[in-house]
Structures are given as C-alpha cells and as structure tokens.
PDB file of C-alpha atoms in Angstrom:
ATOM      1  CA  GLY X1371     -32.273   8.444  63.772  1.00  0.00           C
ATOM      2  CA  LYS X1372     -34.498  11.003  62.109  1.00  0.00           C
ATOM      3  CA  LYS X1373     -34.805  11.072  58.351  1.00  0.00           C
ATOM      4  CA  LEU X1374     -33.652  14.217  56.581  1.00  0.00           C
ATOM      5  CA  PRO X1375     -37.142  15.530  55.720  1.00  0.00           C
ATOM      6  CA  ASP X1376     -38.055  15.331  59.435  1.00  0.00           C
ATOM      7  CA  ILE X1377     -34.892  17.192  60.399  1.00  0.00           C
ATOM      8  CA  LEU X1378     -35.446  19.924  57.812  1.00  0.00           C
ATOM      9  CA  ALA X1379     -39.088  20.303  58.842  1.00  0.00           C
ATOM     10  CA  SER X1380     -38.268  20.692  62.530  1.00  0.00           C
ATOM     11  CA  PRO X1381     -38.639  24.180  64.090  1.00  0.00           C
ATOM     12  CA  GLY X1382     -34.909  24.734  64.519  1.00  0.00           C
ATOM     13  CA  THR X1383     -31.622  23.209  63.593  1.00  0.00           C
ATOM     14  CA  THR X1384     -29.096  21.894  66.069  1.00  0.00           C
ATOM     15  CA  ALA X1385     -25.695  23.508  66.185  1.00  0.00           C
ATOM     16  CA  PRO X1386     -22.976  20.871  65.775  1.00  0.00           C
ATOM     17  CA  ASP X1387     -21.721  19.809  69.192  1.00  0.00           C
ATOM     18  CA  ALA X1388     -18.403  21.307  70.322  1.00  0.00           C
ATOM     19  CA  ALA X1389     -17.034  17.881  71.226  1.00  0.00           C
ATOM     20  CA  ASP X1390     -17.883  16.592  67.756  1.00  0.00           C
ATOM     21  CA  LEU X1391     -16.296  19.612  66.110  1.00  0.00           C
ATOM     22  CA  ASN X1392     -13.039  18.969  67.941  1.00  0.00           C
ATOM     23  CA  THR X1393     -12.875  15.385  66.654  1.00  0.00           C
ATOM     24  CA  TRP X1394     -13.463  16.222  63.005  1.00  0.00           C
ATOM     25  CA  GLU X1395     -10.470  15.940  60.731  1.00  0.00           C
ATOM     26  CA  GLY X1396      -9.650  19.018  58.714  1.00  0.00           C
ATOM     27  CA  SER X1397      -9.057  22.645  59.529  1.00  0.00           C
ATOM     28  CA  LEU X1398     -11.426  24.162  62.065  1.00  0.00           C
ATOM     29  CA  LEU X1399     -10.491  27.654  63.145  1.00  0.00           C
ATOM     30  CA  PRO X1400     -11.856  29.203  66.375  1.00  0.00           C
ATOM     31  CA  ARG X1401     -13.635  31.870  64.336  1.00  0.00           C
ATOM     32  CA  GLN X1402     -15.398  29.118  62.348  1.00  0.00           C
ATOM     33  CA  TYR X1403     -16.791  27.617  65.539  1.00  0.00           C
ATOM     34  CA  LEU X1404     -17.949  31.058  66.697  1.00  0.00           C
ATOM     35  CA  ASP X1405     -19.610  31.593  63.313  1.00  0.00           C
ATOM     36  CA  ILE X1406     -21.411  28.268  63.701  1.00  0.00           C
ATOM     37  CA  LEU X1407     -22.788  29.331  67.075  1.00  0.00           C
ATOM     38  CA  ARG X1408     -23.815  32.753  65.736  1.00  0.00           C
ATOM     39  CA  ALA X1409     -25.468  31.244  62.657  1.00  0.00           C
ATOM     40  CA  HIS X1410     -27.381  28.818  64.860  1.00  0.00           C
ATOM     41  CA  ALA X1411     -28.620  31.604  67.144  1.00  0.00           C
ATOM     42  CA  LEU X1412     -29.678  33.779  64.199  1.00  0.00           C
ATOM     43  CA  GLU X1413     -31.504  30.909  62.507  1.00  0.00           C
ATOM     44  CA  GLN X1414     -33.357  30.155  65.738  1.00  0.00           C
ATOM     45  CA  VAL X1415     -34.863  33.669  65.787  1.00  0.00           C
ATOM     46  CA  LYS X1416     -35.547  33.536  62.014  1.00  0.00           C
ATOM     47  CA  LEU X1417     -33.018  36.207  61.013  1.00  0.00           C
ATOM     48  CA  MET X1418     -32.221  34.170  57.916  1.00  0.00           C
ATOM     49  CA  ALA X1419     -30.302  36.790  55.945  1.00  0.00           C
ATOM     50  CA  HIS X1420     -27.926  37.310  58.889  1.00  0.00           C
ATOM     51  CA  SER X1421     -27.648  33.551  59.446  1.00  0.00           C
ATOM     52  CA  ARG X1422     -26.780  33.061  55.788  1.00  0.00           C
ATOM     53  CA  ARG X1423     -24.014  35.677  56.004  1.00  0.00           C
ATOM     54  CA  GLU X1424     -22.459  33.922  59.008  1.00  0.00           C
ATOM     55  CA  LEU X1425     -22.563  30.633  57.099  1.00  0.00           C
ATOM     56  CA  GLU X1426     -20.955  32.365  54.123  1.00  0.00           C
ATOM     57  CA  ASN X1427     -18.106  33.339  56.442  1.00  0.00           C
ATOM     58  CA  ILE X1428     -17.667  29.717  57.488  1.00  0.00           C
ATOM     59  CA  PHE X1429     -17.764  28.550  53.892  1.00  0.00           C
ATOM     60  CA  SER X1430     -15.258  31.157  52.715  1.00  0.00           C
ATOM     61  CA  TYR X1431     -12.667  30.053  55.289  1.00  0.00           C
ATOM     62  CA  HIS X1432     -12.166  26.666  53.633  1.00  0.00           C
ATOM     63  CA  PRO X1433      -8.479  26.383  52.733  1.00  0.00           C
ATOM     64  CA  GLN X1434      -8.254  25.761  48.979  1.00  0.00           C
ATOM     65  CA  GLY X1435     -11.909  24.734  48.948  1.00  0.00           C
ATOM     66  CA  ALA X1436     -11.513  22.024  51.600  1.00  0.00           C
ATOM     67  CA  MET X1437     -14.550  21.490  53.782  1.00  0.00           C
ATOM     68  CA  LEU X1438     -14.929  21.169  57.514  1.00  0.00           C
ATOM     69  CA  GLY X1439     -14.873  17.522  58.477  1.00  0.00           C
ATOM     70  CA  GLN X1440     -13.327  16.795  55.100  1.00  0.00           C
ATOM     71  CA  ASN X1441     -12.381  13.217  56.002  1.00  0.00           C
ATOM     72  CA  ASN X1442     -15.531  12.478  57.949  1.00  0.00           C
ATOM     73  CA  PRO X1443     -18.713  11.857  55.914  1.00  0.00           C
ATOM     74  CA  ALA X1444     -20.950  11.895  59.000  1.00  0.00           C
ATOM     75  CA  ALA X1445     -19.616  15.327  59.933  1.00  0.00           C
ATOM     76  CA  ALA X1446     -20.047  16.508  56.350  1.00  0.00           C
ATOM     77  CA  MET X1447     -23.703  15.477  56.384  1.00  0.00           C
ATOM     78  CA  GLU X1448     -24.265  17.131  59.760  1.00  0.00           C
ATOM     79  CA  LEU X1449     -22.863  20.349  58.350  1.00  0.00           C
ATOM     80  CA  ALA X1450     -24.871  19.962  55.138  1.00  0.00           C
ATOM     81  CA  ILE X1451     -28.102  19.889  57.140  1.00  0.00           C
ATOM     82  CA  PHE X1452     -26.910  22.787  59.299  1.00  0.00           C
ATOM     83  CA  PHE X1453     -26.089  24.887  56.214  1.00  0.00           C
ATOM     84  CA  SER X1454     -29.449  24.026  54.652  1.00  0.00           C
ATOM     85  CA  LYS X1455     -31.406  25.060  57.728  1.00  0.00           C
ATOM     86  CA  GLY X1456     -29.485  28.330  57.864  1.00  0.00           C
ATOM     87  CA  GLY X1457     -30.287  29.161  54.244  1.00  0.00           C
ATOM     88  CA  HIS X1458     -26.808  28.744  52.741  1.00  0.00           C
ATOM     89  CA  HIS X1459     -27.599  26.185  50.061  1.00  0.00           C
ATOM     90  CA  LEU X1460     -24.211  26.256  48.342  1.00  0.00           C
ATOM     91  CA  GLY X1461     -22.644  25.098  51.608  1.00  0.00           C
ATOM     92  CA  ALA X1462     -25.388  22.505  52.011  1.00  0.00           C
ATOM     93  CA  PHE X1463     -25.068  20.839  48.647  1.00  0.00           C
ATOM     94  CA  SER X1464     -21.276  21.087  48.648  1.00  0.00           C
ATOM     95  CA  HIS X1465     -21.061  19.219  51.944  1.00  0.00           C
ATOM     96  CA  ALA X1466     -23.788  16.709  51.037  1.00  0.00           C
ATOM     97  CA  ARG X1467     -22.057  15.917  47.757  1.00  0.00           C
ATOM     98  CA  ALA X1468     -18.728  15.537  49.557  1.00  0.00           C
ATOM     99  CA  ALA X1469     -20.274  13.135  52.068  1.00  0.00           C
ATOM    100  CA  GLY X1470     -21.566  10.973  49.225  1.00  0.00           C
ATOM    101  CA  LEU X1471     -18.190  10.965  47.487  1.00  0.00           C
ATOM    102  CA  MET X1472     -16.414   9.940  50.698  1.00  0.00           C
ATOM    103  CA  ASN X1473     -18.863   7.159  51.526  1.00  0.00           C
ATOM    104  CA  ASN X1474     -21.378   5.885  48.981  1.00  0.00           C
ATOM    105  CA  SER X1475     -23.770   4.849  51.742  1.00  0.00           C
ATOM    106  CA  TYR X1476     -24.596   8.567  51.929  1.00  0.00           C
ATOM    107  CA  LEU X1477     -25.724   8.606  48.287  1.00  0.00           C
ATOM    108  CA  THR X1478     -29.399   8.537  49.215  1.00  0.00           C
ATOM    109  CA  LEU X1479     -32.503  10.472  48.228  1.00  0.00           C
ATOM    110  CA  ASP X1480     -32.078  12.482  51.436  1.00  0.00           C
ATOM    111  CA  THR X1481     -28.613  13.548  50.279  1.00  0.00           C
ATOM    112  CA  MET X1482     -29.895  14.456  46.815  1.00  0.00           C
ATOM    113  CA  ALA X1483     -32.625  16.558  48.433  1.00  0.00           C
ATOM    114  CA  LEU X1484     -29.803  18.673  49.874  1.00  0.00           C
ATOM    115  CA  VAL X1485     -27.945  18.809  46.567  1.00  0.00           C
ATOM    116  CA  PHE X1486     -31.138  19.873  44.765  1.00  0.00           C
ATOM    117  CA  PRO X1487     -32.954  21.799  47.490  1.00  0.00           C
ATOM    118  CA  HIS X1488     -36.353  23.457  47.566  1.00  0.00           C
ATOM    119  CA  ALA X1489     -36.342  27.089  48.614  1.00  0.00           C
ATOM    120  CA  PHE X1490     -38.578  30.131  48.072  1.00  0.00           C
ATOM    121  CA  ASP X1491     -41.544  27.882  47.262  1.00  0.00           C
ATOM    122  CA  LYS X1492     -44.142  30.603  47.820  1.00  0.00           C
ATOM    123  CA  GLU X1493     -42.385  33.016  45.453  1.00  0.00           C
ATOM    124  CA  LEU X1494     -41.838  30.272  42.867  1.00  0.00           C
ATOM    125  CA  ASP X1495     -45.492  29.248  42.932  1.00  0.00           C
ATOM    126  CA  ALA X1496     -46.580  32.859  42.380  1.00  0.00           C
ATOM    127  CA  ALA X1497     -44.158  33.298  39.460  1.00  0.00           C
ATOM    128  CA  SER X1498     -45.281  29.984  38.004  1.00  0.00           C
ATOM    129  CA  THR X1499     -48.939  30.967  38.217  1.00  0.00           C
ATOM    130  CA  ASN X1500     -48.154  34.247  36.463  1.00  0.00           C
ATOM    131  CA  THR X1501     -46.044  32.807  33.620  1.00  0.00           C
ATOM    132  CA  GLY X1502     -47.004  29.147  33.348  1.00  0.00           C
ATOM    133  CA  ILE X1503     -43.363  28.114  33.793  1.00  0.00           C
ATOM    134  CA  HIS X1504     -42.899  25.011  35.912  1.00  0.00           C
ATOM    135  CA  PRO X1505     -41.568  26.069  39.353  1.00  0.00           C
ATOM    136  CA  LEU X1506     -39.021  23.232  39.183  1.00  0.00           C
ATOM    137  CA  LEU X1507     -37.515  24.722  36.015  1.00  0.00           C
ATOM    138  CA  LEU X1508     -37.205  28.038  37.837  1.00  0.00           C
ATOM    139  CA  SER X1509     -35.551  26.209  40.770  1.00  0.00           C
ATOM    140  CA  ALA X1510     -33.147  24.538  38.343  1.00  0.00           C
ATOM    141  CA  LEU X1511     -32.268  27.936  36.879  1.00  0.00           C
ATOM    142  CA  MET X1512     -31.778  29.571  40.292  1.00  0.00           C
ATOM    143  CA  LYS X1513     -29.579  26.749  41.558  1.00  0.00           C
ATOM    144  CA  GLN X1514     -27.217  27.294  38.650  1.00  0.00           C
ATOM    145  CA  GLU X1515     -27.415  31.088  38.596  1.00  0.00           C
ATOM    146  CA  SER X1516     -27.070  31.983  42.268  1.00  0.00           C
ATOM    147  CA  ALA X1517     -26.847  28.750  44.296  1.00  0.00           C
ATOM    148  CA  LEU X1518     -30.192  29.974  45.721  1.00  0.00           C
ATOM    149  CA  ASN X1519     -28.557  32.995  47.367  1.00  0.00           C
ATOM    150  CA  PRO X1520     -30.914  36.005  47.115  1.00  0.00           C
ATOM    151  CA  GLU X1521     -28.015  38.407  47.742  1.00  0.00           C
ATOM    152  CA  ALA X1522     -25.736  37.013  45.023  1.00  0.00           C
ATOM    153  CA  ILE X1523     -24.053  39.633  42.822  1.00  0.00           C
ATOM    154  CA  SER X1524     -21.805  38.489  39.979  1.00  0.00           C
ATOM    155  CA  LYS X1525     -18.678  40.140  38.584  1.00  0.00           C
ATOM    156  CA  SER X1526     -20.814  41.407  35.710  1.00  0.00           C
ATOM    157  CA  HIS X1527     -23.287  42.879  38.261  1.00  0.00           C
ATOM    158  CA  ALA X1528     -26.063  40.356  37.655  1.00  0.00           C
ATOM    159  CA  MET X1529     -28.135  40.328  40.818  1.00  0.00           C
ATOM    160  CA  GLY X1530     -30.239  38.079  42.985  1.00  0.00           C
ATOM    161  CA  LEU X1531     -31.664  34.593  42.681  1.00  0.00           C
ATOM    162  CA  THR X1532     -32.168  34.652  38.916  1.00  0.00           C
ATOM    163  CA  GLN X1533     -29.048  36.788  38.308  1.00  0.00           C
ATOM    164  CA  LEU X1534     -30.611  39.563  36.291  1.00  0.00           C
ATOM    165  CA  LEU X1535     -28.667  42.484  34.908  1.00  0.00           C
ATOM    166  CA  PHE X1536     -30.338  45.751  35.837  1.00  0.00           C
ATOM    167  CA  PRO X1537     -30.944  46.877  32.209  1.00  0.00           C
ATOM    168  CA  THR X1538     -32.548  43.495  31.473  1.00  0.00           C
ATOM    169  CA  ALA X1539     -34.767  43.768  34.543  1.00  0.00           C
ATOM    170  CA  ARG X1540     -35.823  47.286  33.471  1.00  0.00           C
ATOM    171  CA  GLU X1541     -36.935  45.875  30.101  1.00  0.00           C
ATOM    172  CA  VAL X1542     -39.321  43.620  32.010  1.00  0.00           C
ATOM    173  CA  ASN X1543     -40.343  46.165  34.656  1.00  0.00           C
ATOM    174  CA  PRO X1544     -39.412  49.830  34.033  1.00  0.00           C
ATOM    175  CA  GLU X1545     -40.192  50.682  37.679  1.00  0.00           C
ATOM    176  CA  ILE X1546     -37.785  48.161  39.203  1.00  0.00           C
ATOM    177  CA  THR X1547     -34.789  49.336  41.263  1.00  0.00           C
ATOM    178  CA  ARG X1548     -31.438  47.701  41.860  1.00  0.00           C
ATOM    179  CA  LEU X1549     -32.410  47.064  45.467  1.00  0.00           C
ATOM    180  CA  ASP X1550     -35.573  45.311  44.266  1.00  0.00           C
ATOM    181  CA  LEU X1551     -33.404  42.699  42.569  1.00  0.00           C
ATOM    182  CA  LEU X1552     -32.242  41.504  46.000  1.00  0.00           C
ATOM    183  CA  ASN X1553     -35.860  40.915  47.018  1.00  0.00           C
ATOM    184  CA  PRO X1554     -36.650  37.214  46.345  1.00  0.00           C
ATOM    185  CA  GLU X1555     -40.294  37.825  45.392  1.00  0.00           C
ATOM    186  CA  ILE X1556     -39.515  40.609  42.913  1.00  0.00           C
ATOM    187  CA  ASN X1557     -36.408  38.936  41.518  1.00  0.00           C
ATOM    188  CA  ILE X1558     -38.094  35.576  40.884  1.00  0.00           C
ATOM    189  CA  ALA X1559     -41.156  37.239  39.369  1.00  0.00           C
ATOM    190  CA  THR X1560     -39.001  39.355  37.045  1.00  0.00           C
ATOM    191  CA  GLY X1561     -36.676  36.508  36.079  1.00  0.00           C
ATOM    192  CA  ALA X1562     -39.648  34.262  35.306  1.00  0.00           C
ATOM    193  CA  ILE X1563     -41.221  36.883  33.023  1.00  0.00           C
ATOM    194  CA  TYR X1564     -37.906  37.320  31.205  1.00  0.00           C
ATOM    195  CA  LEU X1565     -37.472  33.564  30.767  1.00  0.00           C
ATOM    196  CA  LYS X1566     -41.071  33.298  29.495  1.00  0.00           C
ATOM    197  CA  LYS X1567     -40.281  35.986  26.932  1.00  0.00           C
ATOM    198  CA  LEU X1568     -37.358  33.879  25.686  1.00  0.00           C
ATOM    199  CA  LEU X1569     -39.384  30.664  25.697  1.00  0.00           C
ATOM    200  CA  ASP X1570     -42.014  32.383  23.561  1.00  0.00           C
ATOM    201  CA  LYS X1571     -39.310  33.654  21.216  1.00  0.00           C
ATOM    202  CA  TYR X1572     -37.893  30.139  20.719  1.00  0.00           C
ATOM    203  CA  GLN X1573     -41.244  28.313  20.518  1.00  0.00           C
ATOM    204  CA  GLY X1574     -40.858  26.772  23.973  1.00  0.00           C
ATOM    205  CA  ASP X1575     -37.410  25.319  23.288  1.00  0.00           C
ATOM    206  CA  ILE X1576     -35.798  25.276  26.757  1.00  0.00           C
ATOM    207  CA  PRO X1577     -32.127  24.877  25.674  1.00  0.00           C
ATOM    208  CA  LEU X1578     -32.338  27.782  23.218  1.00  0.00           C
ATOM    209  CA  ALA X1579     -34.090  29.968  25.775  1.00  0.00           C
ATOM    210  CA  LEU X1580     -31.439  29.141  28.394  1.00  0.00           C
ATOM    211  CA  ALA X1581     -28.621  29.862  25.934  1.00  0.00           C
ATOM    212  CA  ALA X1582     -30.182  33.264  25.266  1.00  0.00           C
ATOM    213  CA  TYR X1583     -30.679  33.876  29.011  1.00  0.00           C
ATOM    214  CA  ASN X1584     -26.964  33.311  29.598  1.00  0.00           C
ATOM    215  CA  ALA X1585     -25.282  34.666  26.478  1.00  0.00           C
ATOM    216  CA  GLY X1586     -27.916  36.926  24.940  1.00  0.00           C
ATOM    217  CA  ALA X1587     -30.496  36.418  22.208  1.00  0.00           C
ATOM    218  CA  ILE X1588     -28.213  37.669  19.432  1.00  0.00           C
ATOM    219  CA  ARG X1589     -25.686  34.917  20.073  1.00  0.00           C
ATOM    220  CA  ALA X1590     -28.380  32.259  20.587  1.00  0.00           C
ATOM    221  CA  ASN X1591     -29.963  33.280  17.264  1.00  0.00           C
ATOM    222  CA  ALA X1592     -26.614  32.906  15.508  1.00  0.00           C
ATOM    223  CA  TRP X1593     -25.989  29.469  17.015  1.00  0.00           C
ATOM    224  CA  GLN X1594     -29.473  28.314  16.047  1.00  0.00           C
ATOM    225  CA  LYS X1595     -29.089  29.641  12.506  1.00  0.00           C
ATOM    226  CA  LYS X1596     -25.759  27.872  12.037  1.00  0.00           C
ATOM    227  CA  LEU X1597     -27.186  24.560  13.206  1.00  0.00           C
ATOM    228  CA  LEU X1598     -30.251  24.853  10.996  1.00  0.00           C
ATOM    229  CA  GLU X1599     -27.961  25.018   7.984  1.00  0.00           C
ATOM    230  CA  SER X1600     -27.714  21.251   8.460  1.00  0.00           C
ATOM    231  CA  PRO X1601     -30.592  19.350   6.750  1.00  0.00           C
ATOM    232  CA  VAL X1602     -30.520  16.794   9.578  1.00  0.00           C
ATOM    233  CA  MET X1603     -30.980  19.437  12.256  1.00  0.00           C
ATOM    234  CA  ARG X1604     -33.702  21.194  10.253  1.00  0.00           C
ATOM    235  CA  LYS X1605     -35.641  17.940  10.226  1.00  0.00           C
ATOM    236  CA  ASN X1606     -35.000  17.021  13.874  1.00  0.00           C
ATOM    237  CA  PHE X1607     -33.474  19.589  16.220  1.00  0.00           C
ATOM    238  CA  ARG X1608     -31.226  17.525  18.522  1.00  0.00           C
ATOM    239  CA  VAL X1609     -30.671  19.131  21.910  1.00  0.00           C
ATOM    240  CA  ASP X1610     -27.448  17.205  22.607  1.00  0.00           C
ATOM    241  CA  ILE X1611     -25.914  18.370  19.327  1.00  0.00           C
ATOM    242  CA  PHE X1612     -27.019  21.934  20.014  1.00  0.00           C
ATOM    243  CA  ILE X1613     -25.465  21.971  23.494  1.00  0.00           C
ATOM    244  CA  ASP X1614     -22.199  20.424  22.273  1.00  0.00           C
ATOM    245  CA  SER X1615     -21.974  22.994  19.481  1.00  0.00           C
ATOM    246  CA  ILE X1616     -22.285  26.057  21.751  1.00  0.00           C
ATOM    247  CA  PRO X1617     -18.899  27.768  21.321  1.00  0.00           C
ATOM    248  CA  PHE X1618     -18.903  29.469  24.742  1.00  0.00           C
ATOM    249  CA  THR X1619     -17.698  27.024  27.412  1.00  0.00           C
ATOM    250  CA  GLU X1620     -19.616  28.861  30.138  1.00  0.00           C
ATOM    251  CA  THR X1621     -22.900  28.773  28.206  1.00  0.00           C
ATOM    252  CA  ARG X1622     -22.401  25.155  27.139  1.00  0.00           C
ATOM    253  CA  LYS X1623     -21.954  24.058  30.767  1.00  0.00           C
ATOM    254  CA  TYR X1624     -24.740  26.374  31.911  1.00  0.00           C
ATOM    255  CA  VAL X1625     -27.396  24.930  29.607  1.00  0.00           C
ATOM    256  CA  GLY X1626     -26.385  21.340  30.340  1.00  0.00           C
ATOM    257  CA  SER X1627     -26.292  21.941  34.094  1.00  0.00           C
ATOM    258  CA  ILE X1628     -29.761  23.490  34.258  1.00  0.00           C
ATOM    259  CA  LEU X1629     -31.269  20.651  32.223  1.00  0.00           C
ATOM    260  CA  ARG X1630     -29.570  18.187  34.583  1.00  0.00           C
ATOM    261  CA  ASN X1631     -30.924  20.121  37.565  1.00  0.00           C
ATOM    262  CA  TYR X1632     -34.407  20.057  36.070  1.00  0.00           C
ATOM    263  CA  MET X1633     -34.288  16.290  35.558  1.00  0.00           C
ATOM    264  CA  TRP X1634     -33.216  15.764  39.172  1.00  0.00           C
ATOM    265  CA  TYR X1635     -35.851  18.129  40.547  1.00  0.00           C
ATOM    266  CA  LYS X1636     -38.536  16.277  38.592  1.00  0.00           C
ATOM    267  CA  PHE X1637     -37.253  12.938  39.859  1.00  0.00           C
ATOM    268  CA  LEU X1638     -37.086  14.052  43.498  1.00  0.00           C
ATOM    269  CA  ASN X1639     -40.533  15.594  43.176  1.00  0.00           C
ATOM    270  CA  LYS X1640     -41.844  12.202  41.944  1.00  0.00           C
ATOM    271  CA  GLU X1641     -42.878  13.617  38.590  1.00  0.00           C
ATOM    272  CA  PRO X1642     -42.570  11.641  35.338  1.00  0.00           C
ATOM    273  CA  VAL X1643     -38.934  11.939  34.310  1.00  0.00           C
ATOM    274  CA  PRO X1644     -37.920  11.917  30.633  1.00  0.00           C
ATOM    275  CA  THR X1645     -35.635   9.075  29.619  1.00  0.00           C
ATOM    276  CA  ASN X1646     -33.346  11.494  27.755  1.00  0.00           C
ATOM    277  CA  LEU X1647     -32.720  15.199  27.277  1.00  0.00           C
ATOM    278  CA  GLN X1648     -34.505  15.274  23.936  1.00  0.00           C
ATOM    279  CA  GLU X1649     -37.802  14.514  25.668  1.00  0.00           C
ATOM    280  CA  LEU X1650     -37.219  17.423  28.068  1.00  0.00           C
ATOM    281  CA  VAL X1651     -36.757  20.092  25.386  1.00  0.00           C
ATOM    282  CA  ASN X1652     -40.268  21.587  25.527  1.00  0.00           C
ATOM    283  CA  GLN X1653     -41.440  20.507  28.996  1.00  0.00           C
ATOM    284  CA  TRP X1654     -41.381  23.964  30.525  1.00  0.00           C
ATOM    285  CA  GLN X1655     -45.027  24.385  31.488  1.00  0.00           C
ATOM    286  CA  LYS X1656     -46.632  23.772  34.820  1.00  0.00           C
ATOM    287  CA  LYS X1657     -49.132  20.940  34.411  1.00  0.00           C
TER     288      LYS X1657
END
C-alpha cells in the first residue's frame, strides 16, 4: 500500500468506506458517519475550516474519550489519516497514538509524523525569518498550546494557534484585534515575536522562556531566583532540576511537553538531535 507521506501529499483524502465503518468495533453513531461524509466533501473543495469543524463534531462524540474503531488499529490509522487531511490534528494524533498502543507494528515513523504533524509551514517560515526562532520550536509550542487548531479559545480566553491573551497580543502589536488572533498568519507572527521577547529576556534559555510564556514572567523570575540561590545551580543551570522544581503542575507539564515535542520534531525532520534535554536548552535559533 501507499506510505503515509504519499497519502498525505495526495490531492484529496478518501472517506472511510461505509462497509468498513460498519465492521469497526466501538460506538459509531449515524450522525458520526454523516459528519465523516460532510468533512470529506468539504476537504475536497478546500473549505478546511468547515471540514475541521465537522471533524471536531466527530471527535466530540466519543463516549468518555473512546475513539471510533477503538479495538481496531487499522481503523484507527485510517481515521488518523482522515483527520489529518481534514485539518483536525488533535483527532489525527489521538487516533495514531491509539493505533500504536493497540498494535506496536503501527509504531512507525509514519505514525509519529501524525503525532507530531507539520502544519502552517508558510506562516511558520515567515515568523521564523522575522524572529530567528526555529520553525520546529514554534510547531512544538503550537502543538501543546492549541493542538494546531487556529480557532482554539481557552477558558482563560487565550486565542488561536499560539494561544495568546488579547492584552499580551496588544503589547506586541497595538493594532491587533481579537479576530486577528484567529488568523493563522497574524497569530503565529505575533506569538513568535512574544516568544522572542522572552528568549531575549532569559538569554536564550528555552525552558525559562516557556515557563514565562505559560505562567507569566513574574512567576518565572521568582522560580529562577529561588533556584539560583543554590551554588550548584548558579554554576550549572540544570534544565531537568528547573522543570521538576516548577510548583505549578500545568506549567511543569507544559515546559516538559514542548521540549519533548521539539526533540521529536527535530528527529522527524532529520536534524541533529540532542542526546539529552540539557543540550537543547539554548537551541532555539534557525540555523
């Protein structure tokens, strides 16, 4: 059969066959099947935002988080590719990961390319050129912040791919509007400038910049100051100790997850991969 990169590069995706859908184990509601057909039709005519909303409907119907084809790894992978082509990357990497957990023969580079997908490459390249930040670091941030959904809005009203609060975005660009934050080009450009500001503030230290991005610079400053009270840390700032010492569970997981994402993106992009997190601390620039 075709390899995943060939499938993802093809002009259109294939809607899962009705006969296959009926044989999958798990809960498949009639409205889910209709959503699949609608999403496929919308993706075919390149109405990606509408396709993504239909796929969000499918994803949100999962009972207690269960996936379609939940006992069938082949079906899970078929859906992962379908979600990816339709622009719903959370559905794609959730299903791809599930397929790998059900059957380790699916733990391939093709599967990991769905778990750590490329999206918005043109916008990322422009933001990278403007700020010098490696586009893969921006991808790693966006995967964690919004699951690569340009219309994501959090409970705290952070918006878009890089999940910017409106007041923060206005600090970067006083002319920006709330609606602008749902525009991938503007959101990525603004988020990249804000992250560059934090990287400059913390002398290019990625973990500290990410901690400030998530929890605010005041808290990140306090955590850094407390750690630097240790003579050992003053001599050699250890990223693993810093992450483990972050008192906010959300921020601790956030920083670790983005660094993990970044390592995987570098590996899948066939770039030199650090042997440990400590080597990754200052590798934020585009080479």
